[in-house]
CSV table of C-alpha atoms in Angstrom, one decimal:
chain,number,residue,atom,x,y,z
S,1,MET,CA,-8.0,-41.3,-40.7
S,2,ALA,CA,-9.1,-39.4,-37.6
S,3,THR,CA,-12.8,-38.4,-37.4
S,4,LEU,CA,-14.0,-34.9,-36.8
S,5,THR,CA,-15.0,-35.8,-33.3
S,6,GLU,CA,-11.6,-37.1,-32.4
S,7,PHE,CA,-10.1,-33.9,-33.8
S,8,PHE,CA,-12.3,-31.7,-31.6
S,9,LEU,CA,-11.6,-33.9,-28.5
S,10,CYS,CA,-7.8,-33.6,-29.1
S,11,PHE,CA,-8.1,-29.8,-29.7
S,12,GLY,CA,-10.3,-29.4,-26.5
S,13,LEU,CA,-7.7,-31.4,-24.5
S,14,TRP,CA,-4.8,-29.3,-25.9
S,15,HIS,CA,-6.7,-26.1,-25.1
S,16,PHE,CA,-7.5,-27.3,-21.6
S,17,LEU,CA,-3.8,-28.2,-20.9
S,18,GLN,CA,-2.7,-24.7,-22.1
S,19,ALA,CA,-3.3,-22.9,-18.9
S,20,ARG,CA,-2.2,-19.3,-18.0
S,21,VAL,CA,-1.2,-18.3,-14.6
S,22,ALA,CA,-0.9,-14.6,-13.8
S,23,LYS,CA,0.0,-13.1,-10.4
S,24,PHE,CA,1.2,-10.0,-8.9
S,25,THR,CA,4.9,-10.1,-7.8
S,26,ASN,CA,5.4,-6.6,-6.3
S,27,ILE,CA,3.9,-3.2,-5.7
S,28,GLU,CA,5.4,0.2,-5.0
S,29,CYS,CA,3.4,3.2,-4.0
S,30,LEU,CA,5.1,6.6,-3.9
S,31,GLY,CA,3.5,9.8,-2.6
S,32,VAL,CA,5.9,12.2,-4.4
S,33,ASP,CA,4.1,15.3,-3.1
S,34,GLU,CA,3.3,14.9,0.6
S,35,ASN,CA,1.0,17.9,0.5
S,36,PHE,CA,-1.2,16.0,-2.1
S,37,THR,CA,-1.4,12.5,-0.7
S,38,THR,CA,-0.3,10.0,1.9
S,39,ILE,CA,-0.3,6.3,1.4
S,40,SER,CA,-1.2,4.3,4.4
S,41,LEU,CA,-1.4,0.8,2.8
S,42,CYS,CA,0.3,-0.6,-0.3
S,43,ARG,CA,1.0,-4.3,-0.2
S,44,LEU,CA,0.4,-7.7,-1.6
S,45,TYR,CA,-1.1,-10.7,0.3
S,46,ALA,CA,-0.3,-14.3,-0.6
S,47,VAL,CA,-3.7,-16.1,-0.4
S,48,LYS,CA,-2.6,-19.4,-2.0
S,49,ARG,CA,0.4,-20.5,-3.8
S,50,ASP,CA,-0.6,-19.0,-7.2
S,51,VAL,CA,-3.1,-16.4,-5.8
S,52,VAL,CA,-1.9,-12.9,-4.7
S,53,GLU,CA,-4.2,-10.1,-3.7
S,54,MET,CA,-3.3,-6.4,-3.8
S,55,SER,CA,-4.6,-3.8,-1.4
S,56,LEU,CA,-4.0,0.0,-1.5
S,57,ARG,CA,-5.2,2.8,0.6
S,58,ALA,CA,-4.3,6.4,-0.1
S,59,ASN,CA,-5.6,9.6,1.5
S,60,ILE,CA,-5.9,12.7,-0.7
S,61,LEU,CA,-5.1,15.6,1.6
S,62,GLN,CA,-6.1,18.4,-0.8
S,63,TRP,CA,-7.4,17.9,-4.4
S,64,PRO,CA,-5.7,20.5,-6.5
S,65,LYS,CA,-7.7,23.3,-8.2
S,66,GLY,CA,-7.3,22.1,-11.8
S,67,PRO,CA,-7.0,18.9,-13.8
S,68,VAL,CA,-4.9,16.0,-12.5
S,69,SER,CA,-3.4,14.0,-15.3
S,70,MET,CA,-2.8,10.3,-15.3
S,71,ARG,CA,-0.2,8.4,-17.3
S,72,MET,CA,-0.2,4.6,-17.7
S,73,GLN,CA,2.7,2.6,-19.0
S,74,LEU,CA,2.9,-1.1,-19.7
S,75,LEU,CA,6.4,-2.4,-19.5
S,76,LYS,CA,8.0,-5.8,-20.1
S,77,LYS,CA,11.2,-7.0,-18.5
S,78,ALA,CA,14.1,-7.5,-20.9
S,79,SER,CA,17.4,-6.4,-19.4
S,80,GLY,CA,15.4,-4.0,-17.2
S,81,TYR,CA,11.8,-2.9,-17.8
S,82,LYS,CA,11.2,-1.6,-21.3
S,83,PRO,CA,8.2,0.1,-22.8
S,84,PHE,CA,5.7,-2.5,-24.2
S,85,LEU,CA,2.6,-1.6,-26.2
S,86,TYR,CA,1.0,1.1,-24.1
S,87,ASN,CA,2.1,4.5,-22.9
S,88,ILE,CA,-1.1,6.5,-22.4
S,89,CYS,CA,-1.5,10.0,-21.0
S,90,GLN,CA,-4.9,11.2,-19.9
S,91,SER,CA,-4.9,15.0,-19.4
S,92,ASP,CA,-7.7,15.0,-16.8
S,93,VAL,CA,-8.7,12.1,-14.6
S,94,CYS,CA,-12.2,13.4,-14.0
S,95,GLU,CA,-12.8,13.9,-17.7
S,96,TYR,CA,-11.7,10.3,-18.4
S,97,LEU,CA,-13.9,8.9,-15.6
S,98,GLU,CA,-16.9,10.8,-17.1
S,99,LYS,CA,-16.3,9.8,-20.8
S,100,ARG,CA,-14.4,6.4,-20.4
S,101,ASN,CA,-12.8,7.1,-23.8
S,102,HIS,CA,-9.6,4.9,-23.9
S,103,PRO,CA,-9.9,1.1,-24.5
S,104,PHE,CA,-6.7,0.1,-22.6
S,105,VAL,CA,-7.4,2.3,-19.6
S,106,ASN,CA,-11.0,1.0,-19.6
S,107,ILE,CA,-9.8,-2.6,-19.5
S,108,ILE,CA,-7.6,-1.9,-16.5
S,109,LEU,CA,-10.0,0.2,-14.5
S,110,ASN,CA,-13.1,-1.9,-15.3
S,111,SER,CA,-11.2,-4.9,-13.9
S,112,PHE,CA,-11.2,-3.3,-10.5
S,113,GLY,CA,-15.0,-3.8,-10.3
S,114,ASN,CA,-16.3,-3.8,-6.8
S,115,ASN,CA,-12.8,-3.8,-5.2
S,116,THR,CA,-12.4,0.0,-5.4
S,117,ASN,CA,-14.4,3.2,-4.4
S,118,VAL,CA,-13.1,5.2,-7.4
S,119,ASN,CA,-15.7,5.2,-10.1
S,120,LYS,CA,-16.5,8.9,-10.9
S,121,CYS,CA,-15.7,12.4,-9.8
S,122,PRO,CA,-15.5,13.9,-7.3
S,123,ILE,CA,-12.9,11.4,-6.2
S,124,PRO,CA,-13.3,10.4,-2.6
S,125,ARG,CA,-10.7,11.7,0.0
S,126,GLU,CA,-9.7,8.1,0.8
S,127,ILE,CA,-9.0,5.9,-2.2
S,128,VAL,CA,-9.4,2.2,-1.5
S,129,LEU,CA,-8.5,-0.9,-3.5
S,130,GLN,CA,-9.0,-4.1,-1.5
S,131,HIS,CA,-8.4,-7.8,-2.1
S,132,PHE,CA,-7.8,-7.3,-5.8
S,133,ARG,CA,-6.7,-10.4,-7.6
S,134,PHE,CA,-5.1,-10.4,-11.0
S,135,PRO,CA,-8.0,-10.4,-13.5
S,136,VAL,CA,-7.0,-13.3,-15.7
S,137,LYS,CA,-10.0,-12.6,-18.0
S,138,ILE,CA,-8.1,-9.5,-19.2
S,139,LEU,CA,-5.8,-11.9,-21.0
S,140,GLU,CA,-8.7,-13.0,-23.3
S,141,ILE,CA,-9.2,-9.4,-24.4
S,142,MET,CA,-5.5,-8.5,-24.4
S,143,PRO,CA,-3.3,-11.6,-24.9
S,144,LEU,CA,0.2,-11.0,-23.7
S,145,PRO,CA,3.1,-13.5,-24.1
S,146,SER,CA,4.7,-15.1,-21.0
S,147,GLY,CA,7.1,-12.9,-19.0
S,148,ASP,CA,7.5,-10.3,-16.3
S,149,TYR,CA,5.6,-7.1,-16.7
S,150,ALA,CA,5.0,-3.8,-14.9
S,151,LEU,CA,2.2,-1.3,-15.0
S,152,PHE,CA,3.3,2.2,-13.9
S,153,THR,CA,0.6,4.7,-13.2
S,154,THR,CA,1.7,8.3,-12.5
S,155,PHE,CA,-0.5,11.1,-11.4
S,156,SER,CA,0.6,14.7,-11.9
S,157,PHE,CA,-0.6,18.2,-11.5
S,158,ARG,CA,0.8,21.1,-13.5
S,159,ARG,CA,3.4,18.8,-15.0
S,160,ALA,CA,4.8,17.8,-11.6
S,161,ASP,CA,4.4,14.2,-10.4
S,162,VAL,CA,2.4,13.9,-7.2
S,163,ALA,CA,1.9,10.2,-6.8
S,164,GLN,CA,3.0,6.9,-8.5
S,165,VAL,CA,1.9,3.3,-8.3
S,166,LYS,CA,4.1,0.6,-9.8
S,167,VAL,CA,2.5,-2.8,-10.1
S,168,TYR,CA,4.7,-5.8,-11.1
S,169,PHE,CA,3.2,-9.1,-12.3
S,170,THR,CA,4.2,-12.2,-14.1
S,171,LEU,CA,2.5,-14.3,-16.8
S,172,THR,CA,3.3,-18.0,-17.1
S,173,GLU,CA,1.9,-20.3,-19.8
S,174,TYR,CA,1.7,-24.0,-19.0
S,175,ARG,CA,1.3,-26.6,-21.7
């Protein structure tokens, strides 16, 4: 009969062998309204075999007079990308940045940490996200099964899309 110590050693070894790899696979940045924004940098950089960094630089030409809304959608690939778990619409970006009142959006935006200059309103004219690696710690808070995913973020003003960022990533579980 196995002792309690042997059980915990085996469990610890199993947990150690169960590794999760998450990395970005693609990014698309679309400035739908050229009077609103121009995107000068939108790309991924392969740092190591399993490490990819994302960088984004967008210039806001003229911030509209009125609320800019943000919509975040988490999609999973299954014969195309299909809605998966979250489809959140925030009616005012500045109001959200002030109150931080949605858990999913909080997880995503808090993971940017020191890699971005967007933390509160007024939003700077130049939005920068540099050397951002996939935050694997998010998977402890929000466990997702292995697969290919996409996070679409759309910004709109008066119900017309002005900018969109599509980030694609993959999660792989090794045992």
